[in-house]
XYZ file of C-alpha atoms in Angstrom:
659
model
C 54.874 -43.361 32.819
C 52.332 -43.450 29.989
C 52.737 -47.150 29.443
C 49.895 -47.366 31.950
C 47.980 -44.215 31.039
C 44.747 -45.990 31.916
C 45.734 -45.960 35.606
C 46.994 -42.372 35.535
C 43.710 -41.036 34.157
C 41.773 -43.054 36.701
C 43.730 -41.365 39.483
C 43.038 -37.939 37.980
C 39.325 -38.415 38.690
C 39.563 -40.683 41.743
C 41.931 -38.513 43.815
C 39.347 -35.699 44.365
C 36.640 -38.310 44.973
C 38.706 -40.007 47.683
C 39.438 -36.642 49.281
C 35.719 -35.852 49.264
C 34.840 -39.168 50.922
C 37.491 -38.745 53.607
C 36.385 -35.190 54.394
C 32.705 -36.080 54.343
C 32.814 -39.315 56.304
C 35.851 -38.722 58.531
C 33.971 -36.624 61.057
C 35.768 -36.037 64.340
C 38.359 -38.679 63.485
C 40.111 -36.363 61.017
C 38.765 -33.035 62.271
C 38.677 -29.755 60.375
C 42.375 -29.812 59.519
C 42.155 -33.361 58.220
C 39.232 -32.391 55.977
C 41.049 -29.594 54.192
C 44.324 -31.529 53.930
C 42.603 -34.618 52.494
C 40.813 -32.641 49.806
C 43.739 -30.346 48.993
C 46.068 -33.321 48.602
C 43.497 -35.092 46.421
C 42.879 -32.098 44.131
C 46.586 -31.210 44.157
C 47.496 -34.720 43.021
C 44.873 -34.494 40.277
C 46.332 -31.140 39.180
C 49.876 -32.541 39.000
C 48.708 -35.569 37.017
C 46.751 -33.280 34.687
C 49.913 -31.277 34.031
C 51.750 -34.533 33.289
C 49.000 -35.458 30.813
C 49.156 -31.959 29.273
C 52.894 -32.326 28.770
C 52.427 -35.741 27.163
C 49.510 -34.911 24.855
C 50.323 -31.291 23.911
C 54.016 -30.625 24.396
C 55.158 -34.092 23.292
C 52.421 -34.297 20.629
C 51.317 -37.780 21.707
C 48.178 -39.351 20.205
C 44.883 -39.047 22.061
C 43.908 -41.684 24.612
C 40.491 -43.253 23.980
C 39.736 -46.419 25.927
C 36.948 -48.049 27.906
C 37.421 -48.451 31.646
C 34.591 -50.935 32.081
C 31.228 -51.912 30.634
C 28.411 -50.785 32.883
C 25.534 -52.503 31.076
C 25.298 -54.674 27.978
C 22.141 -55.436 26.000
C 21.487 -57.251 22.750
C 21.656 -54.015 20.727
C 24.402 -51.951 22.357
C 26.577 -51.464 25.416
C 26.746 -48.709 28.019
C 30.388 -48.066 28.855
C 32.538 -45.897 31.091
C 35.710 -44.648 29.448
C 38.092 -41.762 28.896
C 38.842 -39.648 25.843
C 41.926 -37.592 26.652
C 42.928 -35.352 23.771
C 44.081 -31.740 23.517
C 40.806 -30.115 24.522
C 40.445 -32.571 27.403
C 43.887 -31.993 28.931
C 43.400 -28.217 28.699
C 40.126 -28.531 30.603
C 41.710 -30.909 33.115
C 44.460 -28.410 33.936
C 42.030 -25.479 34.203
C 39.534 -27.355 36.388
C 42.097 -28.818 38.785
C 44.262 -25.677 39.097
C 41.347 -23.319 39.762
C 39.810 -25.871 42.117
C 43.107 -26.182 44.007
C 43.254 -22.393 44.473
C 39.643 -22.386 45.696
C 40.406 -25.194 48.163
C 43.324 -23.267 49.662
C 41.321 -20.042 49.746
C 38.453 -21.809 51.523
C 40.631 -22.433 54.586
C 40.556 -18.712 55.273
C 37.063 -17.884 54.034
C 35.189 -20.699 55.825
C 37.418 -20.728 58.912
C 34.610 -20.186 61.422
C 31.808 -21.952 59.575
C 30.268 -24.956 61.379
C 29.886 -26.771 58.039
C 33.634 -26.584 57.314
C 34.183 -30.304 56.648
C 30.971 -30.665 54.664
C 31.957 -27.749 52.424
C 35.364 -29.252 51.612
C 33.713 -32.576 50.845
C 31.277 -30.905 48.453
C 33.825 -28.828 46.515
C 36.102 -31.832 46.057
C 33.116 -33.852 44.832
C 32.349 -30.974 42.448
C 35.846 -31.293 40.981
C 35.429 -35.055 40.525
C 32.092 -34.541 38.743
C 33.501 -31.977 36.320
C 36.495 -34.172 35.524
C 34.202 -37.105 34.749
C 32.292 -34.830 32.377
C 35.263 -33.462 30.438
C 37.120 -36.792 30.265
C 34.132 -38.827 29.023
C 34.374 -40.673 25.710
C 30.655 -41.412 25.472
C 27.298 -39.752 26.050
C 26.384 -41.937 29.022
C 29.362 -40.776 31.061
C 28.866 -37.224 29.803
C 25.329 -37.307 31.155
C 26.550 -38.710 34.479
C 29.018 -35.835 34.903
C 26.392 -33.387 33.616
C 23.899 -34.388 36.291
C 26.545 -34.774 38.995
C 27.725 -31.162 38.662
C 24.072 -30.090 38.769
C 23.477 -32.065 41.965
C 26.583 -30.761 43.750
C 25.841 -27.179 42.670
C 22.407 -27.596 44.279
C 24.073 -28.706 47.513
C 26.604 -25.858 47.448
C 24.297 -23.005 46.454
C 22.023 -24.047 49.319
C 24.955 -24.764 51.641
C 23.667 -22.306 54.254
C 20.329 -24.102 54.205
C 18.993 -22.276 57.260
C 18.643 -19.192 55.063
C 15.388 -19.200 53.127
C 17.058 -17.270 50.304
C 19.766 -19.929 49.924
C 17.230 -22.755 49.860
C 15.151 -20.919 47.248
C 18.243 -20.192 45.113
C 19.392 -23.818 45.150
C 15.922 -25.039 44.213
C 15.730 -22.442 41.440
C 19.059 -23.596 40.002
C 17.966 -27.222 40.181
C 14.606 -26.658 38.476
C 15.872 -24.357 35.708
C 18.587 -26.865 34.891
C 15.969 -29.606 34.728
C 14.362 -27.699 31.858
C 17.636 -27.629 29.956
C 18.461 -31.210 30.864
C 15.130 -32.369 29.436
C 16.270 -31.144 26.024
C 19.739 -32.587 26.603
C 18.511 -36.107 27.350
C 16.150 -35.966 24.363
C 19.163 -35.119 22.209
C 21.091 -38.093 23.611
C 18.053 -40.315 23.024
C 17.899 -39.140 19.393
C 21.601 -39.974 19.010
C 20.999 -43.456 20.363
C 18.008 -43.868 18.051
C 19.774 -42.805 14.839
C 23.331 -43.983 15.528
C 22.638 -47.020 17.727
C 25.640 -46.013 19.826
C 26.617 -43.563 22.541
C 30.337 -43.672 21.794
C 31.735 -40.333 20.603
C 34.027 -41.817 17.968
C 31.314 -43.991 16.452
C 28.761 -41.165 16.389
C 31.162 -38.573 14.946
C 32.305 -40.900 12.170
C 28.743 -41.792 11.180
C 27.330 -38.236 11.421
C 28.149 -37.029 7.853
C 26.038 -39.850 6.413
C 22.992 -38.382 8.208
C 23.568 -34.789 7.136
C 20.544 -34.806 4.826
C 18.411 -37.200 6.883
C 15.035 -35.942 8.103
C 12.540 -36.871 10.789
C 8.848 -36.119 11.184
C 8.029 -34.590 14.565
C 4.824 -32.926 13.365
C 2.913 -34.833 10.644
C 3.522 -33.286 7.264
C 6.693 -31.438 8.311
C 10.203 -32.779 7.820
C 12.957 -31.775 10.224
C 16.687 -32.219 9.741
C 17.927 -34.942 12.078
C 21.227 -33.156 12.732
C 19.485 -29.834 13.397
C 17.115 -31.405 15.919
C 19.932 -33.263 17.690
C 22.200 -30.194 17.809
C 19.496 -27.840 19.102
C 18.366 -30.330 21.746
C 21.935 -30.714 22.967
C 22.351 -26.948 22.995
C 19.214 -26.524 25.107
C 21.081 -28.527 27.723
C 24.017 -26.135 27.344
C 21.653 -23.164 27.731
C 20.737 -24.449 31.176
C 24.220 -25.344 32.391
C 25.956 -22.323 30.846
C 23.110 -19.964 31.804
C 22.146 -18.630 28.387
C 19.015 -16.572 27.800
C 16.292 -17.492 28.699
C 17.609 -20.202 31.070
C 20.002 -17.790 32.792
C 17.864 -16.810 35.775
C 19.447 -19.260 38.220
C 23.041 -18.038 37.974
C 22.772 -14.606 39.689
C 20.906 -16.208 42.599
C 23.690 -18.778 42.993
C 25.511 -15.985 44.866
C 23.607 -17.191 47.935
C 26.272 -19.866 48.314
C 29.655 -19.119 49.943
C 32.053 -17.090 47.772
C 34.508 -19.967 47.106
C 31.802 -21.991 45.428
C 30.703 -18.950 43.432
C 34.248 -18.807 42.066
C 34.296 -22.520 41.291
C 30.884 -22.528 39.578
C 31.586 -19.412 37.512
C 35.189 -20.142 36.573
C 35.937 -23.821 36.136
C 32.882 -26.015 36.620
C 29.143 -26.080 35.903
C 28.776 -23.054 33.616
C 31.760 -24.039 31.472
C 30.240 -27.499 30.927
C 27.865 -26.296 28.216
C 30.588 -24.442 26.309
C 32.874 -27.464 26.446
C 30.073 -29.815 25.369
C 29.212 -27.823 22.239
C 32.900 -27.610 21.263
C 33.273 -31.347 21.827
C 30.201 -31.926 19.657
C 31.569 -29.775 16.807
C 31.334 -32.705 14.318
C 27.558 -32.646 14.898
C 26.981 -28.872 15.042
C 28.983 -28.318 11.852
C 26.357 -30.288 9.945
C 23.551 -27.814 10.750
C 23.761 -24.157 9.759
C 20.375 -23.630 11.418
C 21.660 -24.864 14.774
C 24.778 -22.686 14.510
C 22.637 -19.631 13.738
C 20.491 -20.379 16.795
C 23.598 -20.717 18.977
C 24.976 -17.410 17.649
C 21.735 -15.515 18.316
C 21.398 -16.814 21.875
C 25.051 -16.150 22.701
C 25.073 -12.593 21.337
C 21.825 -11.742 23.137
C 23.236 -13.041 26.412
C 26.524 -11.163 25.941
C 24.869 -7.745 25.658
C 21.681 -7.891 27.679
C 23.117 -9.693 30.692
C 25.998 -7.230 30.753
C 23.518 -4.350 30.967
C 22.137 -5.827 34.193
C 25.570 -5.523 35.800
C 25.293 -1.715 35.580
C 22.589 -1.494 38.263
C 23.845 -4.087 40.751
C 25.153 -2.915 44.125
C 26.077 -6.334 45.535
C 29.753 -6.892 44.680
C 29.241 -10.597 43.966
C 26.248 -9.986 41.718
C 28.233 -7.590 39.529
C 30.798 -10.345 38.975
C 27.982 -12.859 38.428
C 26.431 -10.809 35.619
C 29.859 -10.426 34.065
C 30.017 -14.223 33.963
C 26.696 -14.357 32.136
C 27.937 -11.832 29.598
C 31.272 -13.597 29.051
C 29.511 -16.926 28.606
C 27.521 -15.189 25.883
C 30.779 -14.271 24.138
C 31.937 -17.893 24.288
C 28.610 -19.104 22.913
C 28.691 -16.540 20.092
C 32.112 -17.897 19.114
C 30.657 -21.402 18.945
C 27.858 -20.091 16.718
C 30.328 -18.912 14.047
C 32.306 -22.179 14.239
C 35.159 -20.412 16.100
C 35.179 -23.229 18.667
C 38.864 -22.732 19.432
C 38.332 -19.055 20.260
C 35.388 -19.942 22.505
C 37.402 -22.544 24.404
C 40.378 -20.188 24.594
C 38.141 -17.552 26.195
C 36.811 -20.239 28.536
C 40.388 -20.881 29.668
C 41.441 -17.256 30.138
C 38.090 -16.408 31.740
C 38.546 -19.218 34.260
C 41.643 -17.551 35.686
C 40.527 -13.929 35.808
C 36.962 -14.724 36.863
C 38.171 -16.914 39.729
C 40.509 -14.045 40.617
C 37.642 -11.517 40.639
C 35.373 -13.710 42.743
C 38.069 -14.552 45.266
C 39.054 -10.876 45.345
C 35.422 -10.004 46.067
C 35.472 -12.625 48.819
C 38.606 -11.059 50.299
C 36.797 -7.702 50.408
C 33.745 -9.320 52.009
C 35.925 -10.891 54.736
C 37.580 -7.542 55.497
C 34.187 -5.790 55.519
C 32.758 -8.315 58.002
C 30.589 -9.915 55.324
C 29.189 -6.679 53.975
C 28.545 -7.024 50.214
C 26.937 -3.668 49.340
C 29.434 -1.585 47.347
C 27.685 1.606 48.487
C 29.091 0.916 51.958
C 32.680 0.459 50.761
C 35.211 2.795 49.153
C 38.875 3.631 49.709
C 39.920 0.042 50.445
C 43.097 0.411 48.364
C 45.202 1.604 51.300
C 43.913 -1.103 53.635
C 44.111 -4.067 51.237
C 46.971 -3.515 48.771
C 47.249 -7.137 47.550
C 43.512 -7.498 47.016
C 43.485 -4.096 45.299
C 46.238 -4.829 42.770
C 45.047 -8.362 41.981
C 41.462 -7.114 41.520
C 42.800 -4.470 39.134
C 44.562 -7.220 37.163
C 41.330 -9.224 37.020
C 39.308 -6.198 35.921
C 41.789 -5.322 33.154
C 41.727 -8.915 31.932
C 37.922 -8.913 31.977
C 37.561 -5.761 29.867
C 40.161 -7.002 27.366
C 42.910 -4.461 28.047
C 45.792 -5.067 25.584
C 48.397 -7.422 26.970
C 46.084 -9.100 29.477
C 44.706 -12.607 28.944
C 41.133 -11.546 28.232
C 42.250 -9.222 25.446
C 43.483 -12.030 23.208
C 40.491 -14.289 23.719
C 37.731 -11.660 23.607
C 39.158 -9.810 20.617
C 39.535 -13.122 18.782
C 35.825 -13.766 19.290
C 34.826 -10.272 18.137
C 36.982 -10.610 15.006
C 35.531 -14.068 14.313
C 31.950 -12.802 14.583
C 32.778 -9.787 12.395
C 34.315 -11.948 9.654
C 31.893 -14.875 9.790
C 30.996 -15.995 6.274
C 27.269 -15.410 6.486
C 24.984 -12.722 5.096
C 22.182 -13.331 7.598
C 20.791 -10.610 9.864
C 21.811 -12.768 12.812
C 25.499 -12.172 12.086
C 25.003 -8.388 11.912
C 22.961 -8.426 15.112
C 25.553 -10.600 16.873
C 28.433 -8.326 15.879
C 26.643 -5.251 17.232
C 25.894 -7.080 20.486
C 29.457 -8.272 21.122
C 30.846 -4.861 20.143
C 28.527 -2.863 22.417
C 29.177 -5.428 25.119
C 32.797 -4.245 25.277
C 31.737 -0.766 26.452
C 29.213 -2.202 28.910
C 31.778 -4.625 30.358
C 34.332 -1.871 30.929
C 31.704 0.396 32.495
C 30.334 -2.064 35.087
C 33.777 -3.558 35.826
C 35.389 -0.242 36.672
C 32.247 1.037 38.361
C 32.777 -1.832 40.795
C 36.530 -1.225 40.996
C 36.222 2.511 41.761
C 33.316 2.081 44.211
C 35.193 -0.556 46.209
C 38.831 0.548 46.189
C 38.816 4.292 45.518
C 36.870 7.402 46.411
C 35.271 8.294 49.707
C 35.243 5.742 52.532
C 31.584 4.936 53.170
C 31.797 2.170 55.790
C 30.933 2.657 59.466
C 33.628 3.508 62.018
C 33.730 0.037 63.573
C 34.380 -1.598 60.200
C 36.997 1.010 59.278
C 38.841 0.484 62.550
C 39.259 -3.237 61.855
C 40.084 -3.092 58.137
C 43.232 -4.978 57.131
C 44.541 -7.261 54.399
C 43.279 -10.844 54.523
C 45.602 -13.751 55.521
C 47.954 -15.552 53.117
C 45.543 -18.455 52.496
C 43.319 -15.825 50.846
C 45.893 -13.562 49.180
C 48.129 -16.439 48.029
C 45.536 -17.837 45.585
C 44.849 -14.277 44.389
C 48.482 -13.844 43.388
C 48.612 -17.325 41.840
C 45.546 -16.555 39.708
C 46.719 -13.052 38.768
C 49.807 -14.408 37.002
C 47.966 -16.470 34.324
C 45.386 -13.676 34.067
C 48.206 -11.627 32.561
C 50.452 -14.057 30.668
C 48.338 -17.042 29.593
C 46.719 -15.201 26.665
C 49.967 -14.170 24.990
C 51.404 -17.644 25.564
C 48.665 -19.568 23.774
C 46.764 -17.233 21.432
C 48.790 -18.312 18.405
C 48.459 -22.037 18.956
C 44.936 -22.190 20.411
C 43.111 -19.685 18.212
C 45.057 -19.499 14.958
C 47.162 -22.655 15.200
C 46.577 -26.384 15.463
C 46.451 -26.734 19.251
C 43.076 -28.497 19.089
C 43.863 -30.662 16.071
C 41.898 -33.889 16.154
C 39.680 -32.603 18.973
C 37.648 -29.901 17.201
C 36.187 -30.337 13.719
C 35.362 -27.399 11.416
C 34.133 -27.603 7.825
C 36.336 -25.675 5.357
C 33.495 -23.314 4.455
C 33.035 -22.437 8.167
C 36.711 -21.945 9.013
C 36.609 -18.265 9.988
C 39.653 -18.627 12.252
C 41.617 -20.079 9.353
C 40.840 -16.936 7.373
C 41.855 -14.699 10.268
C 45.107 -16.623 10.747
C 46.382 -15.148 7.480
C 46.442 -11.679 9.070
C 47.297 -12.514 12.695
C 50.743 -13.794 13.622
C 51.756 -13.548 17.261
C 50.597 -11.689 20.327
C 52.319 -8.387 19.530
C 50.712 -7.914 16.089
C 47.335 -8.446 17.774
C 48.055 -5.566 20.143
C 49.215 -3.330 17.293
C 46.118 -4.198 15.268
C 43.849 -3.511 18.248
C 45.107 0.054 18.643
C 43.061 1.125 15.626
C 39.984 -1.024 16.231
C 36.610 -0.173 17.870
C 36.862 -2.679 20.784
C 39.810 -0.840 22.348
C 38.139 2.550 21.897
C 34.915 1.245 23.452
C 36.739 -0.347 26.398
C 38.635 2.896 27.009
C 35.404 4.868 26.797
C 33.818 2.542 29.359
C 36.675 2.991 31.846
C 36.708 6.777 31.392
C 32.917 6.942 31.803
C 33.116 4.904 35.013
C 35.874 7.177 36.351
C 33.915 10.311 35.518
C 30.649 9.059 37.035
C 31.987 7.448 40.195
C 35.171 9.428 40.947
C 34.889 12.876 39.362
C 31.124 13.455 39.585
C 29.678 10.809 41.974
C 26.377 12.701 42.190
C 25.635 12.100 38.489
C 24.582 8.392 38.657
C 21.691 9.325 40.972
C 20.612 12.105 38.636
C 20.803 9.803 35.613
C 18.735 7.222 37.470
C 16.043 9.855 38.133
C 15.982 10.890 34.476
C 15.891 7.330 33.140
C 13.467 5.748 35.584
C 11.885 3.429 33.018
C 15.216 2.038 31.775
C 16.480 1.719 35.348
C 13.336 -0.153 36.395
C 13.669 -2.546 33.434
C 17.236 -3.383 34.460
C 16.522 -3.622 38.197
C 13.613 -5.944 37.449
C 15.964 -7.986 35.218
C 13.584 -7.691 32.253
C 10.878 -9.267 34.440
C 12.194 -12.719 33.548
C 11.762 -13.990 37.099
C 8.198 -12.739 37.199
C 7.564 -14.396 33.838
C 8.654 -17.738 35.283
C 7.127 -17.459 38.750
C 3.854 -15.757 37.842
C 3.672 -16.758 34.192
C 4.837 -20.310 33.631
C 4.717 -21.440 37.267
C 1.464 -19.574 37.912
C -0.072 -20.975 34.745
C 1.057 -24.454 35.720
C -0.482 -24.086 39.167
C -3.704 -22.703 37.650
C -3.919 -25.657 35.264
C -3.241 -27.975 38.190
C -6.010 -26.382 40.250
C -8.384 -26.595 37.278
C -7.607 -30.262 36.714
C -8.044 -30.900 40.422
C -11.409 -29.145 40.644
C -12.799 -30.505 37.362
C -11.045 -33.822 37.030
C -10.642 -34.881 40.644
C -13.388 -33.101 42.590
C -16.138 -32.909 39.936
C -15.602 -35.954 37.710
C -13.781 -38.564 39.819
C -15.122 -37.698 43.282
C -18.344 -35.994 42.241
C -19.522 -38.370 39.517
C -17.735 -41.698 39.848
C -17.201 -41.951 43.614
C -19.794 -39.797 45.363
C -22.125 -39.877 42.326
C -22.264 -43.666 42.258
C -22.860 -43.713 46.011
C -25.734 -41.225 45.672
C -27.204 -43.256 42.766
C -27.184 -46.411 44.855
C -28.800 -44.505 47.710
C -31.531 -43.136 45.419
C -32.248 -46.565 43.948
C -32.369 -48.061 47.420
C -34.896 -45.385 48.403
C -37.059 -46.263 45.390
C -36.844 -49.954 46.174
C -37.779 -49.283 49.796
C -40.986 -47.580 48.574
C -41.899 -50.672 46.553
C -41.025 -53.265 49.213
C -43.815 -52.303 51.647
C -44.596 -55.818 52.932
C -48.333 -55.524 52.084
C -49.759 -58.355 49.889
C -52.258 -56.137 48.043
C -49.396 -53.834 46.914
C -47.612 -56.772 45.322
C -50.888 -57.991 43.702
C -51.496 -54.517 42.295
C -48.012 -54.396 40.722
C -48.515 -57.848 39.194
C -51.847 -56.770 37.674
C -50.303 -53.575 36.238
C -47.481 -55.624 34.713
C -49.895 -58.136 33.204
C -52.080 -55.376 31.703
C -48.943 -53.760 30.218
C -47.861 -57.006 28.564
C -51.364 -57.542 27.064
C -51.436 -53.962 25.757
C -48.066 -54.372 24.092
C -49.190 -57.617 22.437
C -52.406 -56.034 21.148
C -50.617 -52.949 19.753
C -47.626 -54.812 18.257
C -48.809 -58.374 17.634
C -45.768 -59.171 15.486
C -43.413 -58.330 18.324
């Protein structure tokens, strides 16, 4: 089969694209049923082919595939090509993206059943899958940028899918604009790569990078900057936008304005994972700059803790899960910052399954509650929705890193990597405290949501209670399918992905940065990790978070209101989300508008219109008025002027005879 691997990999990306085109352009010819079957078959075929590629590359230990599909543009200096690099990190991402996308497609049949935009939605989510596959399978920066921008475009369309809602339109525009800020840095980084390497091909750039380790550039006269540091930080700014890292995180919570299936797809397998994947793919570049790695670590740790804190005060079920995504992305980024790329990608994989599970579980609750999303109006749903209840419990346990669940192996690996990173800088100490405290916060907001939704007093109205029941199989089926890997996938791959050679040839780490190699001496197998965790702070903190949530929301439900009254300032800070939105809308945007108004009034109205346009017209009018006074038509007036002129000339000659 792999004698023609070129064709197989083409079909991996083209199958979802064809499904998207059929669903989007088929109209009444294929109908609603035709739209979901076309896209499900397309994504399903891509998933099967991805599993075939995974078997070939990983299980059979075949060499990576790196070939050009076609040349898009050729110039005298270099060529722009489209091609695929399929190695171990690629096939893992292919399987995750296509499997989660397939579950979301099936789930959408039930969730969007009555929506008038049914066919359009299926077309968009299939196009989203195609865009992400083009990104992860790229073997050059041109194709990477194409996939990068394509996922941004489709996310804009999906977040604003219900475009008749002003809030959805505003959220989609916000996501688009914030990502433009990050993408500006990203394209500058690609431009710098083209400038210094004269190529956009990964292999060429990675092989030549060590020679430029000590190279410098002058951005500000008199100051030398490391070329590799500048390139790495610029690329990471792009990742900060896509993967919603502080301070470019503000768009992700508002993306909840889109339908729940797309929230799951954005948060689990596409868009936000793009930045994490990109930095891991670019490990040969990031390894050459300790400054860039320190910057990545600081941003990731800050996001992990401070975005998690915001989840404590959210009452919208989807927003709680959204802030958990922000926090978990911070964990992944912190892993990248200590060169534990494998641990970061491993957490990306496990997170994809349990985060998709949590979002789709939240969507199942929303369907049963007649699209009510306020957790304060829920409670006691366990007896009405047993499948959603147990699968949501599995997702929550995986999220908090309960021993034995997938998230435990990946999150604890990151915490251990940050703790043992070979650096004496304050950033490492700060990062460790952030990721450690984040464990307690994660457990607290996760089980706050779980207890408020599924246990305790029933707080919904009588009409909603009378119609409560479990959602149909097209909703619960994907929940069960995602719950299974949320339990077992961590134990299956922790040895090979984190402490083994799963990513050999795909991820590059300098010997002096190999923190996972050091940890591998003490960690052997999934069971020793559990035994080790029993005496470590993360497990104690997670347990404390669950117990605190139980006490506050089950045993003493009146306490949260009392705590809120006592800690008004802290509560206001969290509810206002650190005033980051105000900073952008009233600060940066307001300042930009003020500068624009100033330039308009001074530059356009005063200088251009007032002086050059209207001023020149008034000058001509004034001169014409003067001339009209002189041109009277009387002969004696003209004679008088001539005499005055003659007298003036004589006077000048007498005073300055030499002139």
